[in-house]
Structures are given as C-alpha cells and as structure tokens.
Amino acid sequence: MASPLATGIFGLASATSWGAGDFSGALATKRAPVVTVAAVSKLVSLATMLILAWVRAEQIPSAHVLLWAGAAGVGGAIGLMALYQALAVGVMGIAAPVSALVAATMPVVFAALSEGLPTVWQFAGFVLAMVAVWFVSRPSGPALPRGQTQPRGLGLATLAGLGFGGFYIFISRARTDSVFWPLAASQFITLVTVLVFACAAALARRNGTARLSMQVVPLMLLAGLLDAGGNAFFLLAEHAGRLDVAAVLASLYPASTVVLARLVLNERVSATQAVGIVAALASIPLIAG
C-alpha cells in the first residue's frame, strides 16, 4: 500500500503509539533509573521485531542496510534515554513537543539539502518553530525555583529530538523489502548502547544499585511494545511515501503524550508556554510543506 493515504495512516499510527509509549516510559522513569527503563523497553521492542520478522519470513538484508540500521539504533538510544529523563524531571507537555519539533525539522532540512530549498510555507514553519521554542522556554512564574530561568528538562528534550531526527534519517537509508529485520538491527544496537550507558552508570554509583519495584515492570513492558509499534508504523509510512512527510506526521507523538499527561497526571502549563506548545505543533505541518 504505497500512497499518500497510507503514509498518513501509518504516520499518525506511529505518532499515537510512540506518544503513549513515551508516557509509559516516563512514568516508569519516575520510579526506576532511566537506563533500566530504556534497556527493558528496548529488549521487549527487539523481541517483538524478531518475532514479526520470523512470522513474515523476511530475508535478512545486506550488510549495507544493517549498517544504516545500526546508525539509526545509536540515534534512537540517545533520543530515548534523553526523552525519558526529560519527561521524568520536567513537564511532559513541554518536553515532548520540543523533542518532536527538533526531530521533525532534521529530516526536512536533510531533504532540502538533498532535494532542493524549502518552500515558502516550510520557511514560515521554521520561523514559527523558533518562536515556539522561545515561548516554551519562558519561565512559568512561581512554579520555577529561584534562579531557574527555563523549564527543567529542556536541554534533554532538545537532545532527544536530535537523536530521534538521526533515527529518522538513518533508518530511511536502510530501505529494503524487509520491514522488521532493519528495525530489529536498529533495536539491537539501541539496546547495546543503552546497556553500555547502564554499565557506566552502575560503575559511577558508589552506593550500590537501586532496588527495582515490581510495580514498574508492567510500565516498562508496555513502553517497549508501544515503541515497537511506533517504529514499525513509521517505517511503513516511510516506505509508502516521502521521508519528510512520514517524519513530520510521526513527530506529532506529543499529542498523545500531552493528552495522557493531562488526563492521568493533571499537568498544567502557563499560558505563555501553552502558546509555545500550540505554535510548535502548528509549525510541524508547515515544515512538511
């Protein structure tokens, strides 16, 4: 099913799945180390991709494809851990849109450099995006501690966007008839990267490892399943149409994260930051042209 309609359906499905997975992972990160949450969720995601590749009897792709998939895995690992930590220490309704904005911009810029300059509408989207980031970065009044000039987790959210943007670009280069083998390779490299960070964090701690509550395990498993769904839907969207369209649609994932944060956690943001969030989300379709 290769058509603009298929790209739209798969892209929005990816956004919904990723956003719900980010919310589950962020809740888990409030109760467990971020590297533990990321490792468990990626292990579940990897297992899911391997099972689906086996069920579909896909052929293992070439080394060239697997190399690009591995590069995507490194970007995904950085993005995942940074976003989980940003969502855990900051306000979900701010961290998620900022990461999505950065992640959506990178494939559009990549496409502009490889396929030509952006349109007037895309340029307007870039300007609106910068304004949105400025508004989101404004202090939220008494809610901020003395001496703090921007919401917590904003830098982590930006780093997450860079990681996810790299994932979008690199996984698009791993184009093949197989869908789940490239994603499995990507998830494997992501898992290895996360485990390296986990070992480094364990060595840095002098007071032993923290005890993991069994109550957080279902959240980590759910985050992994939803992450797998988001990855699969994104690659299907990219196969059905253009990279920039698929990436921009998938980057709407903060919508479901923000809705869940408001419904479950009753999070509130200031009026200025709310304008920034709306502007950030509104800039995404403009950037897509």
PDB file of C-alpha atoms in Angstrom:
ATOM      1  CA  MET A   1       0.000   0.000   0.000  1.00  0.00           C
ATOM      2  CA  ALA A   2       2.135   2.858  -1.341  1.00  0.00           C
ATOM      3  CA  SER A   3       0.125   6.079  -1.409  1.00  0.00           C
ATOM      4  CA  PRO A   4      -0.214   9.421   0.401  1.00  0.00           C
ATOM      5  CA  LEU A   5      -3.196   7.977   2.280  1.00  0.00           C
ATOM      6  CA  ALA A   6      -1.109   5.055   3.511  1.00  0.00           C
ATOM      7  CA  THR A   7       1.658   7.446   4.575  1.00  0.00           C
ATOM      8  CA  GLY A   8      -0.863   9.474   6.556  1.00  0.00           C
ATOM      9  CA  ILE A   9      -2.448   6.474   8.238  1.00  0.00           C
ATOM     10  CA  PHE A  10       0.834   4.820   9.180  1.00  0.00           C
ATOM     11  CA  GLY A  11       2.414   8.136  10.214  1.00  0.00           C
ATOM     12  CA  LEU A  12      -0.398   9.051  12.579  1.00  0.00           C
ATOM     13  CA  ALA A  13      -0.488   5.491  13.946  1.00  0.00           C
ATOM     14  CA  SER A  14       3.236   5.808  14.638  1.00  0.00           C
ATOM     15  CA  ALA A  15       2.682   9.110  16.451  1.00  0.00           C
ATOM     16  CA  THR A  16      -0.077   7.645  18.617  1.00  0.00           C
ATOM     17  CA  SER A  17       1.933   4.566  19.542  1.00  0.00           C
ATOM     18  CA  TRP A  18       5.162   6.461  20.234  1.00  0.00           C
ATOM     19  CA  GLY A  19       3.395   9.095  22.333  1.00  0.00           C
ATOM     20  CA  ALA A  20       1.692   6.523  24.532  1.00  0.00           C
ATOM     21  CA  GLY A  21       4.968   4.618  24.848  1.00  0.00           C
ATOM     22  CA  ASP A  22       6.814   7.771  25.905  1.00  0.00           C
ATOM     23  CA  PHE A  23       4.199   8.414  28.565  1.00  0.00           C
ATOM     24  CA  SER A  24       4.544   4.860  29.916  1.00  0.00           C
ATOM     25  CA  GLY A  25       8.331   5.103  29.862  1.00  0.00           C
ATOM     26  CA  ALA A  26       8.296   8.457  31.618  1.00  0.00           C
ATOM     27  CA  LEU A  27       6.090   7.113  34.406  1.00  0.00           C
ATOM     28  CA  ALA A  28       8.452   4.190  34.798  1.00  0.00           C
ATOM     29  CA  THR A  29      11.455   6.541  34.886  1.00  0.00           C
ATOM     30  CA  LYS A  30       9.937   8.322  37.872  1.00  0.00           C
ATOM     31  CA  ARG A  31      10.323   5.051  39.807  1.00  0.00           C
ATOM     32  CA  ALA A  32      13.382   3.440  38.204  1.00  0.00           C
ATOM     33  CA  PRO A  33      16.690   4.553  36.603  1.00  0.00           C
ATOM     34  CA  VAL A  34      16.281   5.780  33.039  1.00  0.00           C
ATOM     35  CA  VAL A  35      18.834   3.301  31.686  1.00  0.00           C
ATOM     36  CA  THR A  36      16.923   0.406  33.261  1.00  0.00           C
ATOM     37  CA  VAL A  37      13.641   1.549  31.750  1.00  0.00           C
ATOM     38  CA  ALA A  38      15.240   2.090  28.348  1.00  0.00           C
ATOM     39  CA  ALA A  39      17.004  -1.284  28.424  1.00  0.00           C
ATOM     40  CA  VAL A  40      13.882  -3.266  29.331  1.00  0.00           C
ATOM     41  CA  SER A  41      11.682  -1.418  26.839  1.00  0.00           C
ATOM     42  CA  LYS A  42      14.213  -1.897  24.036  1.00  0.00           C
ATOM     43  CA  LEU A  43      14.601  -5.579  24.898  1.00  0.00           C
ATOM     44  CA  VAL A  44      10.843  -6.001  24.529  1.00  0.00           C
ATOM     45  CA  SER A  45      10.888  -3.999  21.290  1.00  0.00           C
ATOM     46  CA  LEU A  46      13.743  -6.112  19.887  1.00  0.00           C
ATOM     47  CA  ALA A  47      11.964  -9.348  20.759  1.00  0.00           C
ATOM     48  CA  THR A  48       8.801  -8.066  19.087  1.00  0.00           C
ATOM     49  CA  MET A  49      10.651  -7.186  15.866  1.00  0.00           C
ATOM     50  CA  LEU A  50      12.401 -10.564  15.722  1.00  0.00           C
ATOM     51  CA  ILE A  51       9.110 -12.404  16.176  1.00  0.00           C
ATOM     52  CA  LEU A  52       7.406 -10.356  13.459  1.00  0.00           C
ATOM     53  CA  ALA A  53      10.342 -10.836  11.071  1.00  0.00           C
ATOM     54  CA  TRP A  54      10.144 -14.595  11.658  1.00  0.00           C
ATOM     55  CA  VAL A  55       6.355 -14.677  11.200  1.00  0.00           C
ATOM     56  CA  ARG A  56       6.627 -12.769   7.884  1.00  0.00           C
ATOM     57  CA  ALA A  57       9.567 -14.981   6.790  1.00  0.00           C
ATOM     58  CA  GLU A  58      11.577 -11.899   5.824  1.00  0.00           C
ATOM     59  CA  GLN A  59      15.000 -12.221   4.240  1.00  0.00           C
ATOM     60  CA  ILE A  60      17.959 -10.896   6.242  1.00  0.00           C
ATOM     61  CA  PRO A  61      19.065  -7.683   4.458  1.00  0.00           C
ATOM     62  CA  SER A  62      22.554  -6.858   3.230  1.00  0.00           C
ATOM     63  CA  ALA A  63      25.362  -5.550   5.430  1.00  0.00           C
ATOM     64  CA  HIS A  64      24.905  -2.087   3.896  1.00  0.00           C
ATOM     65  CA  VAL A  65      21.307  -1.944   5.079  1.00  0.00           C
ATOM     66  CA  LEU A  66      22.210  -3.284   8.519  1.00  0.00           C
ATOM     67  CA  LEU A  67      24.926  -0.617   8.871  1.00  0.00           C
ATOM     68  CA  TRP A  68      22.430   2.187   8.318  1.00  0.00           C
ATOM     69  CA  ALA A  69      20.015   0.465  10.693  1.00  0.00           C
ATOM     70  CA  GLY A  70      22.753   0.310  13.328  1.00  0.00           C
ATOM     71  CA  ALA A  71      23.412   4.032  12.981  1.00  0.00           C
ATOM     72  CA  ALA A  72      19.700   4.621  13.449  1.00  0.00           C
ATOM     73  CA  GLY A  73      19.876   2.491  16.584  1.00  0.00           C
ATOM     74  CA  VAL A  74      22.525   4.735  18.159  1.00  0.00           C
ATOM     75  CA  GLY A  75      20.415   7.812  17.471  1.00  0.00           C
ATOM     76  CA  GLY A  76      17.356   6.076  18.846  1.00  0.00           C
ATOM     77  CA  ALA A  77      19.165   5.134  22.052  1.00  0.00           C
ATOM     78  CA  ILE A  78      20.303   8.699  22.697  1.00  0.00           C
ATOM     79  CA  GLY A  79      16.856  10.044  21.904  1.00  0.00           C
ATOM     80  CA  LEU A  80      15.046   7.503  24.068  1.00  0.00           C
ATOM     81  CA  MET A  81      17.105   7.982  27.225  1.00  0.00           C
ATOM     82  CA  ALA A  82      17.169  11.760  26.876  1.00  0.00           C
ATOM     83  CA  LEU A  83      13.411  11.953  26.342  1.00  0.00           C
ATOM     84  CA  TYR A  84      12.539   9.591  29.195  1.00  0.00           C
ATOM     85  CA  GLN A  85      14.705  11.641  31.546  1.00  0.00           C
ATOM     86  CA  ALA A  86      13.283  14.923  30.236  1.00  0.00           C
ATOM     87  CA  LEU A  87       9.716  13.698  30.697  1.00  0.00           C
ATOM     88  CA  ALA A  88      10.540  12.434  34.194  1.00  0.00           C
ATOM     89  CA  VAL A  89      12.257  15.569  35.533  1.00  0.00           C
ATOM     90  CA  GLY A  90      10.303  18.188  33.611  1.00  0.00           C
ATOM     91  CA  VAL A  91       6.771  18.868  32.406  1.00  0.00           C
ATOM     92  CA  MET A  92       5.600  16.308  29.846  1.00  0.00           C
ATOM     93  CA  GLY A  93       3.534  18.902  27.991  1.00  0.00           C
ATOM     94  CA  ILE A  94       6.713  20.931  27.304  1.00  0.00           C
ATOM     95  CA  ALA A  95       9.447  18.318  26.854  1.00  0.00           C
ATOM     96  CA  ALA A  96       7.503  16.213  24.364  1.00  0.00           C
ATOM     97  CA  PRO A  97       6.664  18.999  21.851  1.00  0.00           C
ATOM     98  CA  VAL A  98      10.207  20.405  21.913  1.00  0.00           C
ATOM     99  CA  SER A  99      11.727  16.991  21.176  1.00  0.00           C
ATOM    100  CA  ALA A 100       9.177  16.459  18.402  1.00  0.00           C
ATOM    101  CA  LEU A 101       9.944  19.847  16.869  1.00  0.00           C
ATOM    102  CA  VAL A 102      13.676  19.173  16.671  1.00  0.00           C
ATOM    103  CA  ALA A 103      13.125  15.621  15.426  1.00  0.00           C
ATOM    104  CA  ALA A 104      10.734  16.751  12.698  1.00  0.00           C
ATOM    105  CA  THR A 105      12.984  19.575  11.500  1.00  0.00           C
ATOM    106  CA  MET A 106      16.042  17.407  10.846  1.00  0.00           C
ATOM    107  CA  PRO A 107      14.555  15.202   8.085  1.00  0.00           C
ATOM    108  CA  VAL A 108      13.050  18.270   6.418  1.00  0.00           C
ATOM    109  CA  VAL A 109      16.446  20.002   6.392  1.00  0.00           C
ATOM    110  CA  PHE A 110      18.055  16.785   5.136  1.00  0.00           C
ATOM    111  CA  ALA A 111      15.513  16.608   2.322  1.00  0.00           C
ATOM    112  CA  ALA A 112      16.103  20.285   1.490  1.00  0.00           C
ATOM    113  CA  LEU A 113      19.853  19.750   1.186  1.00  0.00           C
ATOM    114  CA  SER A 114      19.463  16.642  -0.942  1.00  0.00           C
ATOM    115  CA  GLU A 115      16.387  17.623  -2.971  1.00  0.00           C
ATOM    116  CA  GLY A 116      16.336  21.437  -3.003  1.00  0.00           C
ATOM    117  CA  LEU A 117      15.491  24.506  -0.931  1.00  0.00           C
ATOM    118  CA  PRO A 118      12.310  24.548   1.182  1.00  0.00           C
ATOM    119  CA  THR A 119       9.117  26.214   0.029  1.00  0.00           C
ATOM    120  CA  VAL A 120       7.771  29.481   1.409  1.00  0.00           C
ATOM    121  CA  TRP A 121       5.423  27.519   3.664  1.00  0.00           C
ATOM    122  CA  GLN A 122       8.311  25.477   5.016  1.00  0.00           C
ATOM    123  CA  PHE A 123      10.326  28.615   5.691  1.00  0.00           C
ATOM    124  CA  ALA A 124       7.332  30.020   7.564  1.00  0.00           C
ATOM    125  CA  GLY A 125       7.279  26.799   9.574  1.00  0.00           C
ATOM    126  CA  PHE A 126      10.926  27.239  10.541  1.00  0.00           C
ATOM    127  CA  VAL A 127      10.235  30.804  11.764  1.00  0.00           C
ATOM    128  CA  LEU A 128       7.169  29.659  13.708  1.00  0.00           C
ATOM    129  CA  ALA A 129       9.207  26.822  15.209  1.00  0.00           C
ATOM    130  CA  MET A 130      11.858  29.201  16.538  1.00  0.00           C
ATOM    131  CA  VAL A 131       9.171  31.434  18.046  1.00  0.00           C
ATOM    132  CA  ALA A 132       7.562  28.362  19.599  1.00  0.00           C
ATOM    133  CA  VAL A 133      10.810  27.257  21.241  1.00  0.00           C
ATOM    134  CA  TRP A 134      11.285  30.782  22.651  1.00  0.00           C
ATOM    135  CA  PHE A 135       7.800  30.781  24.181  1.00  0.00           C
ATOM    136  CA  VAL A 136       8.186  27.271  25.577  1.00  0.00           C
ATOM    137  CA  SER A 137      11.499  28.281  27.151  1.00  0.00           C
ATOM    138  CA  ARG A 138       9.996  31.200  29.062  1.00  0.00           C
ATOM    139  CA  PRO A 139       9.799  30.949  32.869  1.00  0.00           C
ATOM    140  CA  SER A 140       6.492  29.736  34.243  1.00  0.00           C
ATOM    141  CA  GLY A 141       6.332  32.129  37.156  1.00  0.00           C
ATOM    142  CA  PRO A 142       6.374  30.932  40.762  1.00  0.00           C
ATOM    143  CA  ALA A 143       6.459  27.302  39.643  1.00  0.00           C
ATOM    144  CA  LEU A 144      10.158  27.682  38.800  1.00  0.00           C
ATOM    145  CA  PRO A 145      12.701  27.628  41.652  1.00  0.00           C
ATOM    146  CA  ARG A 146      14.607  30.816  42.368  1.00  0.00           C
ATOM    147  CA  GLY A 147      17.422  31.280  39.880  1.00  0.00           C
ATOM    148  CA  GLN A 148      15.950  28.884  37.297  1.00  0.00           C
ATOM    149  CA  THR A 149      15.200  30.676  34.023  1.00  0.00           C
ATOM    150  CA  GLN A 150      13.716  27.876  31.916  1.00  0.00           C
ATOM    151  CA  PRO A 151      11.721  24.669  32.420  1.00  0.00           C
ATOM    152  CA  ARG A 152      13.676  21.655  33.614  1.00  0.00           C
ATOM    153  CA  GLY A 153      14.496  19.061  31.010  1.00  0.00           C
ATOM    154  CA  LEU A 154      14.531  21.459  28.040  1.00  0.00           C
ATOM    155  CA  GLY A 155      18.120  20.602  27.096  1.00  0.00           C
ATOM    156  CA  LEU A 156      17.386  16.898  27.422  1.00  0.00           C
ATOM    157  CA  ALA A 157      14.308  17.320  25.225  1.00  0.00           C
ATOM    158  CA  THR A 158      16.436  19.006  22.547  1.00  0.00           C
ATOM    159  CA  LEU A 159      18.999  16.200  22.734  1.00  0.00           C
ATOM    160  CA  ALA A 160      16.164  13.690  22.400  1.00  0.00           C
ATOM    161  CA  GLY A 161      14.973  15.464  19.269  1.00  0.00           C
ATOM    162  CA  LEU A 162      18.453  15.298  17.755  1.00  0.00           C
ATOM    163  CA  GLY A 163      18.636  11.582  18.473  1.00  0.00           C
ATOM    164  CA  PHE A 164      15.213  10.861  17.016  1.00  0.00           C
ATOM    165  CA  GLY A 165      15.928  13.049  13.990  1.00  0.00           C
ATOM    166  CA  GLY A 166      19.052  10.998  13.349  1.00  0.00           C
ATOM    167  CA  PHE A 167      16.977   7.842  13.668  1.00  0.00           C
ATOM    168  CA  TYR A 168      14.503   9.104  11.054  1.00  0.00           C
ATOM    169  CA  ILE A 169      17.247   9.896   8.558  1.00  0.00           C
ATOM    170  CA  PHE A 170      19.384   6.800   9.075  1.00  0.00           C
ATOM    171  CA  ILE A 171      16.535   4.270   9.104  1.00  0.00           C
ATOM    172  CA  SER A 172      15.252   5.764   5.848  1.00  0.00           C
ATOM    173  CA  ARG A 173      18.603   4.878   4.268  1.00  0.00           C
ATOM    174  CA  ALA A 174      18.077   1.241   5.305  1.00  0.00           C
ATOM    175  CA  ARG A 175      15.484   0.794   2.571  1.00  0.00           C
ATOM    176  CA  THR A 176      14.758  -2.814   1.633  1.00  0.00           C
ATOM    177  CA  ASP A 177      11.810  -5.099   1.019  1.00  0.00           C
ATOM    178  CA  SER A 178      12.064  -6.263   4.627  1.00  0.00           C
ATOM    179  CA  VAL A 179      10.366  -4.170   7.281  1.00  0.00           C
ATOM    180  CA  PHE A 180      11.172  -5.797  10.595  1.00  0.00           C
ATOM    181  CA  TRP A 181      14.761  -7.002  10.073  1.00  0.00           C
ATOM    182  CA  PRO A 182      16.165  -3.447   9.723  1.00  0.00           C
ATOM    183  CA  LEU A 183      14.140  -2.430  12.769  1.00  0.00           C
ATOM    184  CA  ALA A 184      15.406  -5.463  14.687  1.00  0.00           C
ATOM    185  CA  ALA A 185      19.009  -4.496  13.846  1.00  0.00           C
ATOM    186  CA  SER A 186      18.287  -0.940  14.909  1.00  0.00           C
ATOM    187  CA  GLN A 187      16.723  -2.056  18.180  1.00  0.00           C
ATOM    188  CA  PHE A 188      19.665  -4.371  18.882  1.00  0.00           C
ATOM    189  CA  ILE A 189      22.184  -1.550  18.525  1.00  0.00           C
ATOM    190  CA  THR A 190      19.947   0.681  20.635  1.00  0.00           C
ATOM    191  CA  LEU A 191      19.825  -1.977  23.338  1.00  0.00           C
ATOM    192  CA  VAL A 192      23.614  -2.420  23.289  1.00  0.00           C
ATOM    193  CA  THR A 193      24.123   1.351  23.533  1.00  0.00           C
ATOM    194  CA  VAL A 194      21.697   1.597  26.433  1.00  0.00           C
ATOM    195  CA  LEU A 195      23.433  -1.273  28.235  1.00  0.00           C
ATOM    196  CA  VAL A 196      26.784   0.475  27.842  1.00  0.00           C
ATOM    197  CA  PHE A 197      25.299   3.563  29.478  1.00  0.00           C
ATOM    198  CA  ALA A 198      23.770   1.346  32.177  1.00  0.00           C
ATOM    199  CA  CYS A 199      27.144  -0.211  32.986  1.00  0.00           C
ATOM    200  CA  ALA A 200      28.802   3.195  33.096  1.00  0.00           C
ATOM    201  CA  ALA A 201      26.088   4.491  35.426  1.00  0.00           C
ATOM    202  CA  ALA A 202      26.444   1.435  37.681  1.00  0.00           C
ATOM    203  CA  LEU A 203      30.206   1.931  37.911  1.00  0.00           C
ATOM    204  CA  ALA A 204      29.709   5.609  38.719  1.00  0.00           C
ATOM    205  CA  ARG A 205      27.412   4.777  41.634  1.00  0.00           C
ATOM    206  CA  ARG A 206      29.269   4.083  44.861  1.00  0.00           C
ATOM    207  CA  ASN A 207      26.227   3.248  46.968  1.00  0.00           C
ATOM    208  CA  GLY A 208      25.141   0.099  45.142  1.00  0.00           C
ATOM    209  CA  THR A 209      22.313  -0.464  42.732  1.00  0.00           C
ATOM    210  CA  ALA A 210      18.800   0.700  43.419  1.00  0.00           C
ATOM    211  CA  ARG A 211      16.132  -1.917  44.109  1.00  0.00           C
ATOM    212  CA  LEU A 212      13.618  -2.229  41.296  1.00  0.00           C
ATOM    213  CA  SER A 213       9.962  -2.327  42.288  1.00  0.00           C
ATOM    214  CA  MET A 214       7.854  -4.950  40.531  1.00  0.00           C
ATOM    215  CA  GLN A 215       5.110  -2.343  40.107  1.00  0.00           C
ATOM    216  CA  VAL A 216       7.186  -0.563  37.471  1.00  0.00           C
ATOM    217  CA  VAL A 217       7.790  -3.659  35.320  1.00  0.00           C
ATOM    218  CA  PRO A 218       4.386  -3.551  33.519  1.00  0.00           C
ATOM    219  CA  LEU A 219       5.032   0.077  32.577  1.00  0.00           C
ATOM    220  CA  MET A 220       8.412  -0.833  31.078  1.00  0.00           C
ATOM    221  CA  LEU A 221       6.934  -3.759  29.149  1.00  0.00           C
ATOM    222  CA  LEU A 222       4.115  -1.568  27.831  1.00  0.00           C
ATOM    223  CA  ALA A 223       6.614   1.118  26.805  1.00  0.00           C
ATOM    224  CA  GLY A 224       8.571  -1.480  24.828  1.00  0.00           C
ATOM    225  CA  LEU A 225       5.517  -2.811  22.988  1.00  0.00           C
ATOM    226  CA  LEU A 226       4.302   0.675  22.100  1.00  0.00           C
ATOM    227  CA  ASP A 227       7.806   1.692  20.990  1.00  0.00           C
ATOM    228  CA  ALA A 228       7.913  -1.334  18.685  1.00  0.00           C
ATOM    229  CA  GLY A 229       4.572  -0.356  17.219  1.00  0.00           C
ATOM    230  CA  GLY A 230       5.714   3.216  16.636  1.00  0.00           C
ATOM    231  CA  ASN A 231       8.890   2.064  14.887  1.00  0.00           C
ATOM    232  CA  ALA A 232       7.037  -0.355  12.636  1.00  0.00           C
ATOM    233  CA  PHE A 233       4.352   2.148  11.663  1.00  0.00           C
ATOM    234  CA  PHE A 234       6.989   4.799  10.914  1.00  0.00           C
ATOM    235  CA  LEU A 235       8.953   2.557   8.582  1.00  0.00           C
ATOM    236  CA  LEU A 236       5.736   1.541   6.829  1.00  0.00           C
ATOM    237  CA  ALA A 237       4.878   5.235   6.422  1.00  0.00           C
ATOM    238  CA  GLU A 238       8.347   5.989   5.033  1.00  0.00           C
ATOM    239  CA  HIS A 239       8.092   3.097   2.593  1.00  0.00           C
ATOM    240  CA  ALA A 240       4.695   4.338   1.407  1.00  0.00           C
ATOM    241  CA  GLY A 241       5.755   7.952   0.758  1.00  0.00           C
ATOM    242  CA  ARG A 242       8.328  10.665   1.421  1.00  0.00           C
ATOM    243  CA  LEU A 243      10.668  10.709   4.418  1.00  0.00           C
ATOM    244  CA  ASP A 244       9.845  14.270   5.463  1.00  0.00           C
ATOM    245  CA  VAL A 245       6.078  13.645   5.398  1.00  0.00           C
ATOM    246  CA  ALA A 246       6.414  10.413   7.373  1.00  0.00           C
ATOM    247  CA  ALA A 247       8.764  12.017   9.912  1.00  0.00           C
ATOM    248  CA  VAL A 248       6.591  15.096  10.435  1.00  0.00           C
ATOM    249  CA  LEU A 249       3.448  13.040  10.928  1.00  0.00           C
ATOM    250  CA  ALA A 250       5.228  10.643  13.298  1.00  0.00           C
ATOM    251  CA  SER A 251       6.596  13.621  15.219  1.00  0.00           C
ATOM    252  CA  LEU A 252       3.073  14.503  16.294  1.00  0.00           C
ATOM    253  CA  TYR A 253       3.599  11.945  19.076  1.00  0.00           C
ATOM    254  CA  PRO A 254       3.492  14.643  21.802  1.00  0.00           C
ATOM    255  CA  ALA A 255      -0.244  14.942  21.192  1.00  0.00           C
ATOM    256  CA  SER A 256      -0.993  11.597  22.820  1.00  0.00           C
ATOM    257  CA  THR A 257       1.702  12.174  25.471  1.00  0.00           C
ATOM    258  CA  VAL A 258       0.192  15.539  26.429  1.00  0.00           C
ATOM    259  CA  VAL A 259      -3.352  14.164  26.454  1.00  0.00           C
ATOM    260  CA  LEU A 260      -2.328  11.276  28.712  1.00  0.00           C
ATOM    261  CA  ALA A 261      -0.323  13.612  30.975  1.00  0.00           C
ATOM    262  CA  ARG A 262      -3.351  15.878  31.394  1.00  0.00           C
ATOM    263  CA  LEU A 263      -5.798  13.013  31.934  1.00  0.00           C
ATOM    264  CA  VAL A 264      -3.646  10.910  34.252  1.00  0.00           C
ATOM    265  CA  LEU A 265      -1.340  13.426  35.967  1.00  0.00           C
ATOM    266  CA  ASN A 266      -3.428  16.606  35.591  1.00  0.00           C
ATOM    267  CA  GLU A 267      -0.344  18.540  34.431  1.00  0.00           C
ATOM    268  CA  ARG A 268      -0.723  22.283  33.884  1.00  0.00           C
ATOM    269  CA  VAL A 269       1.425  24.762  31.984  1.00  0.00           C
ATOM    270  CA  SER A 270       1.426  28.547  31.911  1.00  0.00           C
ATOM    271  CA  ALA A 271      -0.473  30.492  29.248  1.00  0.00           C
ATOM    272  CA  THR A 272       2.791  31.576  27.587  1.00  0.00           C
ATOM    273  CA  GLN A 273       4.083  28.029  27.436  1.00  0.00           C
ATOM    274  CA  ALA A 274       0.714  26.811  26.146  1.00  0.00           C
ATOM    275  CA  VAL A 275       1.035  29.255  23.242  1.00  0.00           C
ATOM    276  CA  GLY A 276       4.512  27.882  22.581  1.00  0.00           C
ATOM    277  CA  ILE A 277       3.243  24.297  22.581  1.00  0.00           C
ATOM    278  CA  VAL A 278       0.447  25.132  20.142  1.00  0.00           C
ATOM    279  CA  ALA A 279       2.874  27.026  17.916  1.00  0.00           C
ATOM    280  CA  ALA A 280       5.333  24.112  17.972  1.00  0.00           C
ATOM    281  CA  LEU A 281       2.672  21.653  16.898  1.00  0.00           C
ATOM    282  CA  ALA A 282       1.296  24.086  14.296  1.00  0.00           C
ATOM    283  CA  SER A 283       4.756  24.527  12.802  1.00  0.00           C
ATOM    284  CA  ILE A 284       5.110  20.815  12.036  1.00  0.00           C
ATOM    285  CA  PRO A 285       2.648  20.668   9.103  1.00  0.00           C
ATOM    286  CA  LEU A 286       4.066  23.946   7.790  1.00  0.00           C
ATOM    287  CA  ILE A 287       7.563  22.454   7.828  1.00  0.00           C
ATOM    288  CA  ALA A 288       6.204  19.495   5.888  1.00  0.00           C
ATOM    289  CA  GLY A 289       5.099  21.898   3.182  1.00  0.00           C
TER     290      GLY A 289
END
